[in-house]
Coordinates of C-alpha atoms in Angstrom, one line a residue:
X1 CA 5.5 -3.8 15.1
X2 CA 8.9 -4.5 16.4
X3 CA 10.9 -1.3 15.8
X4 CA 14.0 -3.4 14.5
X5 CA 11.8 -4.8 12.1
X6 CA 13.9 -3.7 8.3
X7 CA 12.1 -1.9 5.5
X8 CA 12.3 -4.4 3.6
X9 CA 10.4 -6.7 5.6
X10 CA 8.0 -3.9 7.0
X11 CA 7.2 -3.8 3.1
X12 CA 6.6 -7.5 2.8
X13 CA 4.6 -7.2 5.8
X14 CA 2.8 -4.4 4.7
X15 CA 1.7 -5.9 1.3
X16 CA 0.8 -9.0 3.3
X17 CA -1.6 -7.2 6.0
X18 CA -3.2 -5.4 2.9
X19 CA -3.2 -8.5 0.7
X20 CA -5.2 -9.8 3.7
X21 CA -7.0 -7.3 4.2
X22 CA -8.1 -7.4 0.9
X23 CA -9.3 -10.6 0.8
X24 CA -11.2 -9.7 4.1
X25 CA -13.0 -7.2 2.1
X26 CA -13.5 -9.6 -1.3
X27 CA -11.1 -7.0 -3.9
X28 CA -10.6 -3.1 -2.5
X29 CA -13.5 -2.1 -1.1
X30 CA -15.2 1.3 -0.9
X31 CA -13.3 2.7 2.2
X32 CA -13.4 6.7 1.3
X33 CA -16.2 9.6 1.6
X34 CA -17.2 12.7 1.0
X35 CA -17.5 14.8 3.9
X36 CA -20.0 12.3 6.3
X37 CA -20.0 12.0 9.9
X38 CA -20.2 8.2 10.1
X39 CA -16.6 6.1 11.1
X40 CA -17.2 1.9 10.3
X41 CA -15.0 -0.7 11.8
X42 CA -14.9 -4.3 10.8
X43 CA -13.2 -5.9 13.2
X44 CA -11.2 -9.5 12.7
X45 CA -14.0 -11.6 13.9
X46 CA -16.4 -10.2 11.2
X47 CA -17.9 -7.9 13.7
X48 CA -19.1 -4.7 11.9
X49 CA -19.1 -1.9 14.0
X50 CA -20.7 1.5 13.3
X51 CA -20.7 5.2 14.8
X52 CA -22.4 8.6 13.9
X53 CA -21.3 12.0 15.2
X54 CA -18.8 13.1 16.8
X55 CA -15.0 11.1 16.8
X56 CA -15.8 10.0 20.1
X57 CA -19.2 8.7 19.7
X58 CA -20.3 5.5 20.6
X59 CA -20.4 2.3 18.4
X60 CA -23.7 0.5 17.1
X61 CA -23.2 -3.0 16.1
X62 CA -24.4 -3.5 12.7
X63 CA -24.1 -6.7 11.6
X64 CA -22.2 -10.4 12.3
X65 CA -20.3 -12.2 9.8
X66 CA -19.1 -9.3 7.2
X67 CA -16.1 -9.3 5.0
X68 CA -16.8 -5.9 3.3
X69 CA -18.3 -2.9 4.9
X70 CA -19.7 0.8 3.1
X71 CA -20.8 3.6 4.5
X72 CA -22.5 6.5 2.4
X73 CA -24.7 9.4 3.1
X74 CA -27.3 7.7 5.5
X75 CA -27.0 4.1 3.6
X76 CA -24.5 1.5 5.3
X77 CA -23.9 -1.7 3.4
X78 CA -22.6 -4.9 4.1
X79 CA -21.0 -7.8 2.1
X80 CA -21.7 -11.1 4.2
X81 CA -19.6 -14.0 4.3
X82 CA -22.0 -16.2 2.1
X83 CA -22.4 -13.3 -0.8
X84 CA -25.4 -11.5 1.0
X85 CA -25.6 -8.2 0.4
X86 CA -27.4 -6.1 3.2
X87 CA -28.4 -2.4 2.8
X88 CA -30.2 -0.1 5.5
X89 CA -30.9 3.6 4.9
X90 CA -31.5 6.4 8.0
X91 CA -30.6 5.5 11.5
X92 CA -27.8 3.1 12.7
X93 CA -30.6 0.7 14.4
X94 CA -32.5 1.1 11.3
X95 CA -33.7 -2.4 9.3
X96 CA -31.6 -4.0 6.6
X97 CA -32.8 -5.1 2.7
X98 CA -31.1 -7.9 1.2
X99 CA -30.6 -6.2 -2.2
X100 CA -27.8 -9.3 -3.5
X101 CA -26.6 -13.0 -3.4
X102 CA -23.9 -14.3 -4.8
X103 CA -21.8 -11.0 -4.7
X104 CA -17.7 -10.0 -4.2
X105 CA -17.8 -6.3 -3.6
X106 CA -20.2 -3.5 -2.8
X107 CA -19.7 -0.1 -3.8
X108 CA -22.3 3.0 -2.6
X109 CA -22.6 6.8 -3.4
X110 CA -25.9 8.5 -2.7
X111 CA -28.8 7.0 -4.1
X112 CA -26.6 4.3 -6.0
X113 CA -25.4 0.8 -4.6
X114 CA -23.2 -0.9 -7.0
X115 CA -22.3 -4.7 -6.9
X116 CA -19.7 -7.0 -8.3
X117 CA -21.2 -10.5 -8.7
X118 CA -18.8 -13.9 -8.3
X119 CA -18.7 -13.9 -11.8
X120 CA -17.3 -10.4 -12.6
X121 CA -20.4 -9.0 -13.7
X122 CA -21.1 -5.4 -12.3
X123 CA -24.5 -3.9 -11.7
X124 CA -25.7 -0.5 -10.6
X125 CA -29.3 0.4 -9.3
X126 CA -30.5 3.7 -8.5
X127 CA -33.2 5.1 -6.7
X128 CA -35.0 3.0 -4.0
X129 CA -32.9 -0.2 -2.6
X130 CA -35.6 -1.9 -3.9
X131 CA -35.1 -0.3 -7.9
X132 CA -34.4 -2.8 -10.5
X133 CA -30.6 -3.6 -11.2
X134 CA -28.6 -2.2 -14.5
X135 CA -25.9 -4.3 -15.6
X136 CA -23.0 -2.0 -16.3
X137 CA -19.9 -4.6 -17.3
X138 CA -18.5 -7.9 -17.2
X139 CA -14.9 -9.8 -16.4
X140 CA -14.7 -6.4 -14.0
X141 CA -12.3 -6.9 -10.7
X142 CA -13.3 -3.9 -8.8
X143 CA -16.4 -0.9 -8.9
X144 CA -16.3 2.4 -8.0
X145 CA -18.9 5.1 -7.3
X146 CA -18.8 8.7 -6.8
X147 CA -21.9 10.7 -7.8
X148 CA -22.7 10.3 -11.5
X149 CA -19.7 8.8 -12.0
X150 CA -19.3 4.8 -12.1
X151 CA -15.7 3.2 -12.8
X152 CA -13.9 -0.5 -13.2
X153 CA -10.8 -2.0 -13.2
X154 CA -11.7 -5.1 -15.2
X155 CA -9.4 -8.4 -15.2
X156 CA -7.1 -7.3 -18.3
X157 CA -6.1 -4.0 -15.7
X158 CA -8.0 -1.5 -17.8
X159 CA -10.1 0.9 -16.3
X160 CA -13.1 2.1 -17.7
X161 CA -15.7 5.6 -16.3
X162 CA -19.2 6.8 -17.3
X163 CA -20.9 9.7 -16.0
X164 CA -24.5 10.4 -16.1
X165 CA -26.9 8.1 -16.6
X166 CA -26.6 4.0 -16.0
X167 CA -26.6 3.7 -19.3
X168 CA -24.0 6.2 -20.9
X169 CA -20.8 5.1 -22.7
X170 CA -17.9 4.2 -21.2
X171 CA -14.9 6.5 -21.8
X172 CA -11.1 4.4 -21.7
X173 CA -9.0 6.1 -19.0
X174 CA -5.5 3.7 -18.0
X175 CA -4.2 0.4 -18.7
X176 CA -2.1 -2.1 -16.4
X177 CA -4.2 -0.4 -13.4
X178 CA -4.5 -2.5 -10.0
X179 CA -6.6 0.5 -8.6
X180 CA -8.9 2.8 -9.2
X181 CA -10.3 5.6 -6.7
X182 CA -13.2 8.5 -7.7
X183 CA -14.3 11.5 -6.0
X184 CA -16.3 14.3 -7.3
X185 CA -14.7 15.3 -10.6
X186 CA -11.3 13.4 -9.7
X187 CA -10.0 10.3 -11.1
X188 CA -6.9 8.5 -9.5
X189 CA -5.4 5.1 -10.9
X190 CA -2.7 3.0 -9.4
X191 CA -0.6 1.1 -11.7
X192 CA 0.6 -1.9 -11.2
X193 CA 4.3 -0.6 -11.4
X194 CA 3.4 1.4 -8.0
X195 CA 3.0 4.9 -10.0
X196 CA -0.4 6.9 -8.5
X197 CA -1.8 9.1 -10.8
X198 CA -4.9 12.0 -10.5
X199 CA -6.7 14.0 -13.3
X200 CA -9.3 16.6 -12.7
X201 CA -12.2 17.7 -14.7
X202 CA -13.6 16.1 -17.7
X203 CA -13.1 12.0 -18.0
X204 CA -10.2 12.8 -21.4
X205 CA -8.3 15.5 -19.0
X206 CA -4.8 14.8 -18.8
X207 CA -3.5 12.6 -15.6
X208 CA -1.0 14.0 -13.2
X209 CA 1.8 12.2 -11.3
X210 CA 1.1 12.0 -7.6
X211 CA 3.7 9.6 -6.3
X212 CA 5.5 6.3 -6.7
X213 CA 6.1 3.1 -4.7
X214 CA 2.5 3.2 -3.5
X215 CA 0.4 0.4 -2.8
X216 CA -3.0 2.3 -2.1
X217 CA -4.4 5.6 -3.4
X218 CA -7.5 7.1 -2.1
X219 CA -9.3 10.8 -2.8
X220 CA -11.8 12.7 -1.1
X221 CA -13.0 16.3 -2.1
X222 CA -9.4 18.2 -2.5
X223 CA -7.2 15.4 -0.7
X224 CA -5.4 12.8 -2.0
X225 CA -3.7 10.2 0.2
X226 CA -1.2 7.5 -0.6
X227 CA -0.1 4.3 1.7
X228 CA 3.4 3.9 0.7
X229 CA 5.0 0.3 0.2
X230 CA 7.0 1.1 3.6
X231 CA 4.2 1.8 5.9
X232 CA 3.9 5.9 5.7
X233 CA 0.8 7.4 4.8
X234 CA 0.8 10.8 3.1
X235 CA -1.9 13.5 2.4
X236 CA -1.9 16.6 0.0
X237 CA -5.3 18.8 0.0
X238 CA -5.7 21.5 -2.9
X239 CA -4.5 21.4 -6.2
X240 CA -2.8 18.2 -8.1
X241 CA -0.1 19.6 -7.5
X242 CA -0.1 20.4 -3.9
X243 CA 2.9 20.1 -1.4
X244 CA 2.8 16.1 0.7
X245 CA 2.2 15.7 4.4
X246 CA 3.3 13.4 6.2
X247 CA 0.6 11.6 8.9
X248 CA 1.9 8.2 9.6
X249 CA 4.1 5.2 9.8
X250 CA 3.8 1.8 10.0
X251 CA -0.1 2.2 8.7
X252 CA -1.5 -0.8 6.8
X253 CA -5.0 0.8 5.1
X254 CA -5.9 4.8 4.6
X255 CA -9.1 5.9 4.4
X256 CA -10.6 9.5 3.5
X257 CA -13.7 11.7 3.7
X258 CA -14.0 15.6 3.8
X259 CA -11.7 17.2 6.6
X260 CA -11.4 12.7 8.0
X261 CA -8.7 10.8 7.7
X262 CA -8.5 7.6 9.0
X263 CA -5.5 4.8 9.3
X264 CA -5.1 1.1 10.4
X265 CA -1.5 0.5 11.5
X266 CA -0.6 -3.1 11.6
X267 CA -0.8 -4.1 14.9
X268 CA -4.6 -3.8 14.3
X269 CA -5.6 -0.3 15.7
X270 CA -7.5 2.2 13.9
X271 CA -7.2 5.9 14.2
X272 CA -9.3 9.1 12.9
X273 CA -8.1 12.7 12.9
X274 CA -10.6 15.7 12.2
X275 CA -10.0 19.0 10.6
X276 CA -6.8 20.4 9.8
X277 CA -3.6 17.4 8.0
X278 CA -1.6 18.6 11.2
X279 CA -4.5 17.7 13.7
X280 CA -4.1 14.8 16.4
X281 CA -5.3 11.6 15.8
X282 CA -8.3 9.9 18.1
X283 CA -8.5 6.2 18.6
X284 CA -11.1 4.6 17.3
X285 CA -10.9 1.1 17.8
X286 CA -8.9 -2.4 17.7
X287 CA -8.5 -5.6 16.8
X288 CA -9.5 -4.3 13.0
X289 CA -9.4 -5.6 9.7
X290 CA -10.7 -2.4 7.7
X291 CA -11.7 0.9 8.3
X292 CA -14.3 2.7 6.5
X293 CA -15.5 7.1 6.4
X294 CA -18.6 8.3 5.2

């Protein structure tokens, strides 16, 4: 990135590379975690790269001709470029089971895998990757899983959560919503005005306002991060209404996972910092198109 480049067009670029990046990944993908030890790569040629351990540890190549990558607990998925959609479960070199067809994002969280079919239908399994399929709503743009919780953004921009079962109700939480992010007992929306919201507890608590002119919104445990629409990435960790830090410029995609977080700047590089917001940040890897925590 050319340092004489204006905000201004640093924002159109930004919105651009994420736009891309988007469509890489089908709608906004699954990118955040909760607390896991595993950093996923998928670099521009549809390469997806995996690595357990430490921030140094080696890469395992997973899987040819992605556009969507998730990694959860021991299961990685990928979303192949013809709609396939491969899940494995234990080791990195362990084998894959085609669970889908026909499919525009993937969504895991413990035992669940979640899937958004080319029509806009959303199903849910549980259990086994072999378990039958529960069809949780239609005309839905994006899933998301956190523990017993499932939510959507459908079409119309209205977000909609359950917790428990497959089968409970839905409760209504926002309208006019282009994002929604879950994590333990946390719900954070991002409306389509750029205003990122969080509420804590039970799925009618009142929201809070995190921050505005934001164009992604992620939570993990007690952090919340935001990708600003001029490149900078911040990070709170506590309450709701916990003091910003700031972690980065010129950063295209944020990702979070326990003490993790994890940016791609724009020129395609992907970085991972461990432990405390203030810590340095380890390279991870280039030429990449989204980056993924467990």
């Amino acid at each position: 990135m050319k340092k004489s480049l204006t905000a201004a067009a640093f924002a159109a670029f930004t919105a651009t590379v994420l736009a891309t990046t988007a469509a890489a990944a089908a709608v906004p993908g699954t990118v955040s975690g909760d607390g896991g030890n595993r950093i996923a790569v998928l670099r521009g040629n549809g390469t997806a790269l995996v690595k357990e351990g430490g921030l140094g540890a080696q890469w395992t190549n997973e899987a040819d001709g992605v556009k969507q990558i998730v990694v959860a607990g021991d299961r990685i998925g990928v979303l192949k470029d013809n709609g396939s959609v491969l899940v494995k479960q234990g080791g990195l070199g362990d084998q894959w089971v085609v669970v889908a067809d026909n499919v525009k994002q993937l969504a895991l969280s413990g035992d669940r895998v979640g899937i958004v079919k080319s029509d806009g239908i959303a199903y849910v399994k549980e259990g086994a990757l072999t378990s039958q399929w529960t069809l949780e709503a239609d005309s839905v743009k994006s899933l998301q899983l956190s523990g017993a919780r499932i939510g959507v953004v459908r079409g119309n921009g209205t977000v909609l959560v359950k917790e428990g079962g497959l089968g409970a109700q839905w409760t209504n939480e926002a309208d006019n919503t282009v994002q929604l992010a879950l994590s333990g007992n946390r719900i954070g929306i991002l409306k389509g005005d750029g205003v990122a919201y969080v509420k804590e507890g039970a799925l009618t608590s009142a929201w809070t306002l995190e921050a505005d002119n934001t164009v992604q919104l992620e939570l993990s445990r007690d952090r919340i991060g935001v990708l600003k629409d001029n490149g900078t990435v911040l990070v709170k960790e506590g309450g709701l209404g916990a003091q910003w830090t700031n972690e980065a410029d010129n950063t295209v995609q944020l990702a979070l996972s326990g003490s993790r977080i994890g940016i791609l700047k724009g020129d395609g590089v992907a970085y991972v910092k461990e432990g405390a917001l203030t810590s340095a940040w380890t390279l991870e890897a280039d030429n990449v198109t989204e980056l993924a925590l467990s």
